[in-house]
mmCIF file of C-alpha atoms in Angstrom:
data_model
loop_
_atom_site.group_PDB
_atom_site.id
_atom_site.type_symbol
_atom_site.label_atom_id
_atom_site.label_comp_id
_atom_site.label_asym_id
_atom_site.label_seq_id
_atom_site.Cartn_x
_atom_site.Cartn_y
_atom_site.Cartn_z
ATOM 1 C CA MET A 1 -13.519 -34.259 -7.911
ATOM 2 C CA THR A 2 -13.256 -37.669 -6.325
ATOM 3 C CA SER A 3 -9.994 -38.950 -4.988
ATOM 4 C CA GLY A 4 -8.367 -41.901 -6.697
ATOM 5 C CA ALA A 5 -8.041 -41.715 -10.459
ATOM 6 C CA THR A 6 -6.641 -38.211 -10.341
ATOM 7 C CA THR A 7 -4.212 -38.587 -13.236
ATOM 8 C CA THR A 8 -6.931 -39.150 -15.827
ATOM 9 C CA GLN A 9 -8.895 -36.098 -14.815
ATOM 10 C CA THR A 10 -8.141 -32.738 -16.316
ATOM 11 C CA ILE A 11 -8.624 -29.146 -15.296
ATOM 12 C CA GLY A 12 -9.155 -26.323 -17.760
ATOM 13 C CA PHE A 13 -6.932 -23.270 -18.089
ATOM 14 C CA GLU A 14 -7.572 -19.951 -19.792
ATOM 15 C CA ILE A 15 -4.142 -18.482 -20.380
ATOM 16 C CA ALA A 16 -3.442 -15.032 -21.780
ATOM 17 C CA ARG A 17 -1.296 -15.192 -24.896
ATOM 18 C CA TYR A 18 0.262 -12.105 -26.406
ATOM 19 C CA LEU A 19 3.049 -11.554 -28.886
ATOM 20 C CA PRO A 20 3.754 -7.852 -29.438
ATOM 21 C CA GLY A 21 4.050 -7.001 -33.087
ATOM 22 C CA GLU A 22 1.744 -9.844 -34.102
ATOM 23 C CA ASP A 23 -1.193 -9.638 -31.708
ATOM 24 C CA ARG A 24 -3.144 -6.435 -31.192
ATOM 25 C CA ALA A 25 -4.152 -7.389 -27.669
ATOM 26 C CA PRO A 26 -3.749 -10.341 -25.316
ATOM 27 C CA THR A 27 -6.253 -13.143 -25.934
ATOM 28 C CA LEU A 28 -7.211 -16.033 -23.688
ATOM 29 C CA ARG A 29 -6.460 -19.490 -25.020
ATOM 30 C CA HIS A 30 -7.935 -22.654 -23.553
ATOM 31 C CA TYR A 31 -5.779 -25.574 -22.428
ATOM 32 C CA ASP A 32 -6.549 -28.781 -20.580
ATOM 33 C CA VAL A 33 -4.031 -30.015 -18.061
ATOM 34 C CA PRO A 34 -3.985 -33.296 -16.099
ATOM 35 C CA TYR A 35 -5.290 -32.599 -12.618
ATOM 36 C CA ARG A 36 -3.015 -33.496 -9.743
ATOM 37 C CA PRO A 37 -3.951 -32.315 -6.259
ATOM 38 C CA GLU A 38 -0.316 -31.556 -5.371
ATOM 39 C CA TRP A 39 0.236 -29.399 -8.438
ATOM 40 C CA VAL A 40 0.375 -25.631 -8.413
ATOM 41 C CA VAL A 41 -0.423 -23.360 -11.359
ATOM 42 C CA LEU A 42 3.292 -23.150 -12.171
ATOM 43 C CA ASP A 43 3.468 -26.961 -12.476
ATOM 44 C CA ALA A 44 0.576 -26.869 -14.915
ATOM 45 C CA LEU A 45 2.267 -24.171 -16.999
ATOM 46 C CA ASN A 46 5.532 -26.101 -17.079
ATOM 47 C CA TYR A 47 3.574 -29.166 -18.181
ATOM 48 C CA LEU A 48 2.027 -27.141 -20.994
ATOM 49 C CA LYS A 49 5.382 -25.720 -22.073
ATOM 50 C CA ASP A 50 7.042 -29.152 -22.052
ATOM 51 C CA GLU A 51 4.233 -31.229 -23.537
ATOM 52 C CA VAL A 52 1.805 -29.015 -25.434
ATOM 53 C CA ASP A 53 3.089 -25.623 -26.523
ATOM 54 C CA GLY A 54 6.739 -24.653 -26.182
ATOM 55 C CA THR A 55 6.046 -21.054 -27.116
ATOM 56 C CA LEU A 56 4.169 -20.326 -23.886
ATOM 57 C CA SER A 57 6.280 -17.719 -22.052
ATOM 58 C CA PHE A 58 6.420 -17.040 -18.324
ATOM 59 C CA ARG A 59 9.032 -16.252 -15.710
ATOM 60 C CA TRP A 60 9.869 -18.632 -12.905
ATOM 61 C CA SER A 61 12.847 -19.842 -10.975
ATOM 62 C CA CYS A 62 12.701 -21.267 -7.475
ATOM 63 C CA ARG A 63 9.244 -22.931 -7.323
ATOM 64 C CA MET A 64 9.077 -22.198 -3.585
ATOM 65 C CA GLY A 65 8.025 -18.592 -2.992
ATOM 66 C CA VAL A 66 11.511 -17.172 -2.564
ATOM 67 C CA CYS A 67 12.594 -15.763 -5.915
ATOM 68 C CA GLY A 68 9.521 -13.665 -6.685
ATOM 69 C CA SER A 69 9.584 -14.357 -10.440
ATOM 70 C CA CYS A 70 6.318 -16.160 -11.065
ATOM 71 C CA GLY A 71 3.715 -13.546 -10.155
ATOM 72 C CA ALA A 72 0.590 -13.569 -12.318
ATOM 73 C CA MET A 73 -3.113 -12.824 -12.114
ATOM 74 C CA VAL A 74 -4.788 -16.118 -11.180
ATOM 75 C CA ASN A 75 -8.531 -15.761 -11.599
ATOM 76 C CA GLY A 76 -8.019 -12.018 -11.422
ATOM 77 C CA VAL A 77 -6.030 -11.993 -8.178
ATOM 78 C CA PRO A 78 -2.261 -11.346 -8.059
ATOM 79 C CA ARG A 79 -0.630 -14.575 -6.886
ATOM 80 C CA LEU A 80 2.680 -16.372 -7.007
ATOM 81 C CA MET A 81 1.941 -19.218 -9.434
ATOM 82 C CA CYS A 82 4.149 -21.511 -7.338
ATOM 83 C CA ALA A 83 1.865 -20.979 -4.339
ATOM 84 C CA ALA A 84 -1.501 -21.302 -6.114
ATOM 85 C CA PHE A 85 -2.648 -24.915 -5.795
ATOM 86 C CA LEU A 86 -4.923 -26.358 -8.483
ATOM 87 C CA ARG A 87 -7.017 -27.989 -5.760
ATOM 88 C CA ASP A 88 -8.050 -24.550 -4.513
ATOM 89 C CA TYR A 89 -9.523 -23.675 -7.915
ATOM 90 C CA LEU A 90 -11.710 -26.727 -8.539
ATOM 91 C CA PRO A 91 -13.509 -27.390 -10.762
ATOM 92 C CA GLY A 92 -11.798 -24.752 -12.891
ATOM 93 C CA PRO A 93 -11.183 -23.346 -15.384
ATOM 94 C CA ILE A 94 -8.271 -21.315 -14.011
ATOM 95 C CA ARG A 95 -7.637 -17.987 -15.724
ATOM 96 C CA VAL A 96 -3.976 -16.966 -15.811
ATOM 97 C CA GLU A 97 -3.021 -13.484 -17.012
ATOM 98 C CA PRO A 98 0.065 -11.297 -16.704
ATOM 99 C CA LEU A 99 0.303 -9.083 -13.601
ATOM 100 C CA ALA A 100 -2.016 -6.100 -13.970
ATOM 101 C CA ASN A 101 -0.732 -2.515 -14.239
ATOM 102 C CA PHE A 102 2.425 -3.449 -16.176
ATOM 103 C CA PRO A 103 3.289 -3.427 -19.877
ATOM 104 C CA ILE A 104 3.454 -6.947 -21.310
ATOM 105 C CA GLU A 105 6.666 -8.266 -22.811
ATOM 106 C CA ARG A 106 5.075 -11.471 -24.088
ATOM 107 C CA ASP A 107 2.378 -13.843 -22.807
ATOM 108 C CA LEU A 108 2.719 -13.759 -18.990
ATOM 109 C CA VAL A 109 6.026 -11.883 -18.958
ATOM 110 C CA ILE A 110 5.770 -8.252 -17.858
ATOM 111 C CA VAL A 111 8.175 -5.328 -18.313
ATOM 112 C CA LEU A 112 9.909 -4.554 -15.006
ATOM 113 C CA ASP A 113 11.754 -1.371 -16.032
ATOM 114 C CA ASP A 114 9.511 1.093 -14.179
ATOM 115 C CA PHE A 115 9.851 -0.791 -10.896
ATOM 116 C CA MET A 116 13.606 -1.290 -11.272
ATOM 117 C CA GLN A 117 14.177 2.399 -11.924
ATOM 118 C CA LYS A 118 12.068 3.420 -8.910
ATOM 119 C CA LEU A 119 13.745 0.843 -6.670
ATOM 120 C CA ARG A 120 17.182 2.208 -7.577
ATOM 121 C CA ALA A 121 15.973 5.766 -6.952
ATOM 122 C CA VAL A 122 15.311 5.190 -3.222
ATOM 123 C CA LYS A 123 18.842 3.823 -2.667
ATOM 124 C CA PRO A 124 17.920 0.444 -1.205
ATOM 125 C CA TRP A 125 21.253 -0.200 0.420
ATOM 126 C CA ILE A 126 22.945 0.748 3.684
ATOM 127 C CA ILE A 127 24.394 4.255 3.560
ATOM 128 C CA PRO A 128 26.928 4.408 6.416
ATOM 129 C CA GLY A 129 27.190 8.213 6.522
ATOM 130 C CA ASP A 130 29.915 9.641 8.744
ATOM 131 C CA ARG A 131 29.854 6.560 10.958
ATOM 132 C CA PRO A 132 31.487 3.886 8.819
ATOM 133 C CA PRO A 133 31.260 0.240 9.855
ATOM 134 C CA PRO A 134 33.936 -0.902 12.305
ATOM 135 C CA ALA A 135 36.936 -2.149 10.377
ATOM 136 C CA ASP A 136 37.817 -5.033 12.654
ATOM 137 C CA ALA A 137 34.432 -6.315 13.818
ATOM 138 C CA GLU A 138 30.909 -6.937 12.676
ATOM 139 C CA TYR A 139 28.189 -4.374 13.141
ATOM 140 C CA ARG A 140 26.145 -5.373 16.168
ATOM 141 C CA GLN A 141 22.393 -4.967 16.389
ATOM 142 C CA THR A 142 20.078 -5.687 19.259
ATOM 143 C CA PRO A 143 17.080 -7.955 18.620
ATOM 144 C CA ALA A 144 14.894 -4.838 18.904
ATOM 145 C CA GLN A 145 16.928 -3.022 16.251
ATOM 146 C CA LEU A 146 16.596 -6.025 13.955
ATOM 147 C CA ALA A 147 12.866 -6.332 14.589
ATOM 148 C CA ASP A 148 12.468 -2.692 13.578
ATOM 149 C CA PHE A 149 13.088 -3.480 9.895
ATOM 150 C CA LYS A 150 13.159 -7.262 9.474
ATOM 151 C CA GLN A 151 9.580 -7.560 8.267
ATOM 152 C CA TYR A 152 10.217 -5.083 5.430
ATOM 153 C CA SER A 153 13.366 -6.935 4.423
ATOM 154 C CA MET A 154 11.302 -10.025 3.566
ATOM 155 C CA CYS A 155 10.194 -8.419 0.272
ATOM 156 C CA ILE A 156 11.053 -10.556 -2.778
ATOM 157 C CA ASN A 157 10.189 -7.894 -5.391
ATOM 158 C CA CYS A 158 7.447 -10.091 -6.848
ATOM 159 C CA LEU A 159 5.324 -7.000 -7.701
ATOM 160 C CA LEU A 160 2.014 -8.538 -6.635
ATOM 161 C CA CYS A 161 1.459 -5.361 -4.589
ATOM 162 C CA TYR A 162 1.811 -3.154 -7.672
ATOM 163 C CA SER A 163 -0.794 -5.236 -9.468
ATOM 164 C CA ALA A 164 -3.174 -4.917 -6.533
ATOM 165 C CA CYS A 165 -2.654 -1.174 -6.007
ATOM 166 C CA PRO A 166 -5.445 1.011 -7.449
ATOM 167 C CA VAL A 167 -3.304 4.115 -6.979
ATOM 168 C CA TYR A 168 -0.463 2.717 -9.099
ATOM 169 C CA GLN A 169 -3.049 1.748 -11.692
ATOM 170 C CA HIS A 170 -3.980 5.413 -12.174
ATOM 171 C CA GLU A 171 -0.739 7.143 -11.228
ATOM 172 C CA GLU A 172 2.380 5.959 -13.035
ATOM 173 C CA GLU A 173 4.604 8.273 -11.010
ATOM 174 C CA PHE A 174 3.664 6.640 -7.691
ATOM 175 C CA LEU A 175 6.725 4.928 -6.226
ATOM 176 C CA GLY A 176 4.479 2.101 -5.099
ATOM 177 C CA PRO A 177 4.165 -0.281 -2.136
ATOM 178 C CA ALA A 178 7.293 -2.448 -2.409
ATOM 179 C CA VAL A 179 9.678 0.438 -3.107
ATOM 180 C CA LEU A 180 8.316 2.443 -0.167
ATOM 181 C CA ALA A 181 8.451 -0.587 2.135
ATOM 182 C CA LEU A 182 12.056 -1.226 1.109
ATOM 183 C CA ALA A 183 12.962 2.422 1.660
ATOM 184 C CA GLN A 184 11.466 2.024 5.135
ATOM 185 C CA ARG A 185 13.540 -1.143 5.591
ATOM 186 C CA TYR A 186 16.772 0.863 5.201
ATOM 187 C CA ASP A 187 15.496 3.973 6.999
ATOM 188 C CA HIS A 188 14.864 1.802 10.056
ATOM 189 C CA ASP A 189 18.172 -0.057 9.941
ATOM 190 C CA SER A 190 20.375 1.119 12.811
ATOM 191 C CA ARG A 191 23.445 0.820 10.548
ATOM 192 C CA ASP A 192 22.004 3.249 8.015
ATOM 193 C CA ARG A 193 22.423 7.039 7.952
ATOM 194 C CA GLY A 194 20.789 7.667 4.589
ATOM 195 C CA ASN A 195 17.303 8.723 5.685
ATOM 196 C CA SER A 196 17.573 12.302 4.503
ATOM 197 C CA GLN A 197 18.759 11.153 1.072
ATOM 198 C CA ARG A 198 15.706 8.935 0.659
ATOM 199 C CA HIS A 199 13.089 11.202 2.159
ATOM 200 C CA GLU A 200 13.353 13.764 -0.622
ATOM 201 C CA LEU A 201 11.728 11.152 -2.830
ATOM 202 C CA THR A 202 9.802 8.906 -0.456
ATOM 203 C CA TRP A 203 8.174 11.784 1.467
ATOM 204 C CA SER A 204 7.131 13.594 -1.718
ATOM 205 C CA ASP A 205 3.744 13.603 -3.426
ATOM 206 C CA GLU A 206 4.860 10.720 -5.664
ATOM 207 C CA GLY A 207 5.956 8.791 -2.580
ATOM 208 C CA ILE A 208 3.964 8.011 0.531
ATOM 209 C CA TRP A 209 1.464 10.838 0.002
ATOM 210 C CA ASP A 210 0.033 9.288 -3.149
ATOM 211 C CA CYS A 211 -1.074 6.293 -1.070
ATOM 212 C CA THR A 212 -4.705 6.382 0.047
ATOM 213 C CA PHE A 213 -4.348 3.371 2.351
ATOM 214 C CA VAL A 214 -6.478 0.993 0.314
ATOM 215 C CA GLY A 215 -4.442 -1.826 1.833
ATOM 216 C CA GLU A 216 -4.678 -4.301 -1.055
ATOM 217 C CA CYS A 217 -0.861 -4.413 -1.253
ATOM 218 C CA SER A 218 -0.690 -5.976 2.195
ATOM 219 C CA ALA A 219 -3.615 -8.294 1.429
ATOM 220 C CA VAL A 220 -1.836 -9.890 -1.564
ATOM 221 C CA CYS A 221 1.744 -9.837 -0.222
ATOM 222 C CA PRO A 222 2.985 -13.460 -0.098
ATOM 223 C CA LYS A 223 5.738 -12.595 2.423
ATOM 224 C CA HIS A 224 3.611 -10.587 4.897
ATOM 225 C CA VAL A 225 5.726 -7.478 4.420
ATOM 226 C CA ASP A 226 2.696 -5.236 5.011
ATOM 227 C CA PRO A 227 3.686 -2.381 2.662
ATOM 228 C CA ALA A 228 0.530 -0.468 3.628
ATOM 229 C CA GLY A 229 1.676 -0.492 7.240
ATOM 230 C CA ALA A 230 5.167 0.632 6.196
ATOM 231 C CA ILE A 231 3.693 3.568 4.286
ATOM 232 C CA GLN A 232 1.448 4.550 7.195
ATOM 233 C CA GLN A 233 4.448 4.427 9.512
ATOM 234 C CA ALA A 234 6.365 6.661 7.119
ATOM 235 C CA LYS A 235 3.425 9.081 6.972
ATOM 236 C CA VAL A 236 3.522 9.440 10.746
ATOM 237 C CA GLU A 237 7.289 10.007 10.668
ATOM 238 C CA SER A 238 7.056 12.519 7.840
ATOM 239 C CA THR A 239 4.267 14.398 9.628
ATOM 240 C CA MET A 240 6.193 14.503 12.921
ATOM 241 C CA ASP A 241 9.201 15.789 11.011
ATOM 242 C CA TRP A 242 7.076 18.445 9.307
ATOM 243 C CA TYR A 243 5.740 19.759 12.606
ATOM 244 C CA ARG A 244 9.199 19.620 14.171
ATOM 245 C CA SER A 245 10.619 21.662 11.316
ATOM 246 C CA VAL A 246 7.865 24.267 11.722
ATOM 247 C CA LEU A 247 7.753 24.429 15.514
ATOM 248 C CA TRP A 248 11.436 23.826 16.181
ATOM 249 C CA PRO A 249 13.435 25.415 13.379
ATOM 250 C CA PHE A 250 16.698 25.493 15.360
ATOM 251 C CA GLY A 251 19.447 22.951 14.956
ATOM 252 C CA ARG A 252 17.858 20.941 12.182
ATOM 253 C CA ARG A 253 20.316 18.941 10.118
ATOM 254 C CA MET B 1 14.043 19.237 0.127
ATOM 255 C CA ARG B 2 10.788 19.241 -1.820
ATOM 256 C CA ARG B 3 8.189 19.524 0.931
ATOM 257 C CA SER B 4 4.752 18.089 0.394
ATOM 258 C CA PRO B 5 1.988 20.033 2.187
ATOM 259 C CA GLU B 6 0.240 16.728 2.751
ATOM 260 C CA PRO B 7 1.436 16.207 6.380
ATOM 261 C CA VAL B 8 -0.818 19.107 7.469
ATOM 262 C CA PHE B 9 -3.940 17.664 5.866
ATOM 263 C CA TRP B 10 -3.079 14.133 6.825
ATOM 264 C CA SER B 11 -2.514 14.954 10.505
ATOM 265 C CA LEU B 12 -5.829 16.843 10.661
ATOM 266 C CA PHE B 13 -7.432 13.883 8.874
ATOM 267 C CA SER B 14 -5.922 11.529 11.451
ATOM 268 C CA ALA B 15 -7.073 13.682 14.341
ATOM 269 C CA GLY B 16 -10.554 13.805 12.788
ATOM 270 C CA GLY B 17 -10.494 10.034 12.506
ATOM 271 C CA VAL B 18 -9.790 9.753 16.221
ATOM 272 C CA VAL B 19 -12.675 12.139 16.925
ATOM 273 C CA LEU B 20 -15.062 10.244 14.648
ATOM 274 C CA ALA B 21 -14.036 6.720 15.583
ATOM 275 C CA LEU B 22 -13.302 7.111 19.284
ATOM 276 C CA ILE B 23 -14.383 10.341 20.936
ATOM 277 C CA ALA B 24 -17.754 10.834 19.228
ATOM 278 C CA PRO B 25 -18.940 7.233 19.794
ATOM 279 C CA ALA B 26 -17.778 7.464 23.419
ATOM 280 C CA LEU B 27 -19.741 10.685 23.917
ATOM 281 C CA ILE B 28 -22.812 9.222 22.223
ATOM 282 C CA LEU B 29 -22.529 6.048 24.289
ATOM 283 C CA ALA B 30 -22.126 7.987 27.536
ATOM 284 C CA THR B 31 -24.800 10.626 27.040
ATOM 285 C CA GLY B 32 -27.197 8.518 24.996
ATOM 286 C CA PHE B 33 -27.087 5.109 26.636
ATOM 287 C CA LEU B 34 -24.983 4.756 29.781
ATOM 288 C CA VAL B 35 -26.406 7.693 31.699
ATOM 289 C CA PRO B 36 -30.113 7.121 32.406
ATOM 290 C CA ALA B 37 -32.303 9.430 30.340
ATOM 291 C CA GLU B 38 -33.819 11.204 33.359
ATOM 292 C CA ARG B 39 -30.328 12.159 34.571
ATOM 293 C CA VAL B 40 -29.506 13.989 31.310
ATOM 294 C CA GLU B 41 -31.130 17.343 31.787
ATOM 295 C CA PHE B 42 -31.154 19.987 29.116
ATOM 296 C CA ASP B 43 -30.326 22.787 31.537
ATOM 297 C CA ARG B 44 -27.245 21.016 32.896
ATOM 298 C CA LEU B 45 -25.944 20.049 29.448
ATOM 299 C CA SER B 46 -26.663 23.522 28.186
ATOM 300 C CA ALA B 47 -24.795 25.043 31.118
ATOM 301 C CA ILE B 48 -21.771 22.857 30.360
ATOM 302 C CA LEU B 49 -21.787 23.425 26.625
ATOM 303 C CA THR B 50 -22.237 27.186 26.749
ATOM 304 C CA GLN B 51 -19.044 27.756 28.693
ATOM 305 C CA PRO B 52 -16.504 29.512 26.430
ATOM 306 C CA LEU B 53 -13.979 26.655 26.529
ATOM 307 C CA ALA B 54 -16.701 24.102 25.820
ATOM 308 C CA ARG B 55 -17.884 26.106 22.806
ATOM 309 C CA ILE B 56 -14.342 26.218 21.459
ATOM 310 C CA ALA B 57 -13.985 22.462 22.039
ATOM 311 C CA VAL B 58 -17.239 21.777 20.169
ATOM 312 C CA VAL B 59 -16.101 23.878 17.219
ATOM 313 C CA GLY B 60 -12.738 22.101 17.331
ATOM 314 C CA LEU B 61 -14.401 18.677 17.239
ATOM 315 C CA ALA B 62 -16.616 19.802 14.360
ATOM 316 C CA PHE B 63 -13.600 21.205 12.478
ATOM 317 C CA LEU B 64 -11.641 17.952 12.751
ATOM 318 C CA THR B 65 -14.702 15.925 11.773
ATOM 319 C CA PHE B 66 -15.335 18.032 8.666
ATOM 320 C CA VAL B 67 -11.673 18.053 7.613
ATOM 321 C CA HIS B 68 -11.615 14.283 8.007
ATOM 322 C CA ALA B 69 -14.676 13.924 5.787
ATOM 323 C CA ALA B 70 -13.303 16.409 3.238
ATOM 324 C CA HIS B 71 -9.952 14.589 3.040
ATOM 325 C CA ARG B 72 -11.656 11.236 2.608
ATOM 326 C CA LEU B 73 -14.019 12.601 -0.025
ATOM 327 C CA ARG B 74 -11.117 14.203 -1.888
ATOM 328 C CA HIS B 75 -9.057 11.024 -2.045
ATOM 329 C CA THR B 76 -12.064 8.842 -2.837
ATOM 330 C CA LEU B 77 -12.941 11.038 -5.821
ATOM 331 C CA VAL B 78 -9.333 10.922 -7.000
ATOM 332 C CA ASP B 79 -9.212 7.147 -6.532
ATOM 333 C CA VAL B 80 -12.341 6.545 -8.599
ATOM 334 C CA GLY B 81 -10.673 8.215 -11.550
ATOM 335 C CA LEU B 82 -10.932 11.994 -11.193
ATOM 336 C CA ARG B 83 -7.173 12.372 -10.762
ATOM 337 C CA ALA B 84 -7.052 15.028 -13.467
ATOM 338 C CA TYR B 85 -9.200 17.293 -11.267
ATOM 339 C CA GLY B 86 -7.217 16.584 -8.092
ATOM 340 C CA GLY B 87 -6.385 20.244 -7.457
ATOM 341 C CA PRO B 88 -9.904 21.698 -7.721
ATOM 342 C CA ILE B 89 -11.359 18.723 -5.827
ATOM 343 C CA ALA B 90 -8.949 19.325 -2.939
ATOM 344 C CA THR B 91 -9.711 23.058 -2.892
ATOM 345 C CA VAL B 92 -13.484 22.579 -2.932
ATOM 346 C CA SER B 93 -13.341 19.778 -0.325
ATOM 347 C CA TYR B 94 -11.304 21.716 2.225
ATOM 348 C CA LEU B 95 -13.207 24.966 1.598
ATOM 349 C CA ALA B 96 -16.432 23.062 2.250
ATOM 350 C CA ALA B 97 -14.921 21.799 5.518
ATOM 351 C CA LEU B 98 -14.060 25.373 6.496
ATOM 352 C CA ALA B 99 -17.557 26.600 5.567
ATOM 353 C CA LEU B 100 -19.152 23.847 7.634
ATOM 354 C CA THR B 101 -16.836 24.730 10.530
ATOM 355 C CA ALA B 102 -17.933 28.363 10.273
ATOM 356 C CA TRP B 103 -21.523 27.165 10.426
ATOM 357 C CA ALA B 104 -20.678 25.045 13.493
ATOM 358 C CA ALA B 105 -19.100 28.131 15.103
ATOM 359 C CA LEU B 106 -22.257 30.154 14.402
ATOM 360 C CA VAL B 107 -24.335 27.476 16.088
ATOM 361 C CA ALA B 108 -21.937 26.999 19.015
ATOM 362 C CA PHE B 109 -21.541 30.703 19.748
ATOM 363 C CA GLY B 110 -25.058 31.724 18.669
#
C-alpha cells in the first residue's frame, strides 16, 4: 500500500456469518471495505453494518479497550476488534470469526452464560467476614497491599483468554483463566476475608489444577492481567496450605 | 472442603523442575566443563558418591526428575486430547516414575 490515495483503496474481509435455525454452520462471507490506516477492525465492521449489510451482528461498546465487548478471532487470534488496526493486516484479507470455544448466538456474537455462571460462583466481591468495614472512615490500604491485587483487577471480562486456552477447549468444567485471576484478585485484597469460601471451588480439580500452564491466556490478554501467573501463584498457595494442613493439623480454621 | 490431591504431584513436579533446570545443569557444568578433566578422577568421585548420604541424594534427585517427567507426560497426553483416559494415564505415568526410581536405587546402592 502506498500512502496518499488511501480512501479509494480497499481491504478484503472474510467474516463469519451464522444464523442459528437457518444456517447449519458458520460460513465465511467476503466483503470489501475502504482502507484507512487509522481504522481498526471494529471501524470496518461498523462501516459494513451502516453501509453494506445491516444484519451483520457483533458486540461492541466503548471502542477503546475498556468495555471488553468486541472480542473476536482476527486471523485466528483472539483480539479486541477495537485494538486490531487494519494497517497491521495488510494486504489482507482479514478473517473475522466469533471467539473460539464458545457457542455462537449469531454471527460474531457468542453466548456468555457459562462464563457468567462461573464468575458468580467464585464470589468476585469483597467478603468482609467478621471484620466489617469501619463505619465512619474509608478502608485504608498501603501501596503494597494495593499492588498485591491491582494487576488482576484490570480484567475487563473480554474472554480472549478463554478462546486462547486449550484446556478450556477440551474441558468445559474448567473455571478458566479470567475467573481464577479474579478470584485471586479478591483473595489478595486486604479488605477481603472470603478466601476459604472461594478456595473450595478455585483450589479444586476444576479450578487451578486443571491448568497445565500453557500460558496463552497471558499472551492474548489485552490488559496484561497475566491469568497464567495468577493461577501459578494460587497453585503455590494451595500447595503450601495442603502441606500445612498435613504437617500442622492443630489450630486450623 | 473438597481436597484435590494435585498439590502433592505438583510440588514434586516443581521440585523436579528445579532439579532438572538448575541443579543438574549446574552439576554438569561444574563436573563436565569448569573443573579441568584431569582433576576429575574416578576414584575421588566414586568415593564421594558411594557415601550413604550421597547415594540417598542421588536417588532423591532421580526420583524428582522422573516424577517431573511423568507429570509433564501425563498432562501433555491429556492436553493433546486423551482427557477421557486421564486416570489410567496418571497411574501409569507415576508408576513408571516409581519403577525408574527403583532402578536408580538399584544402581546407586548396587
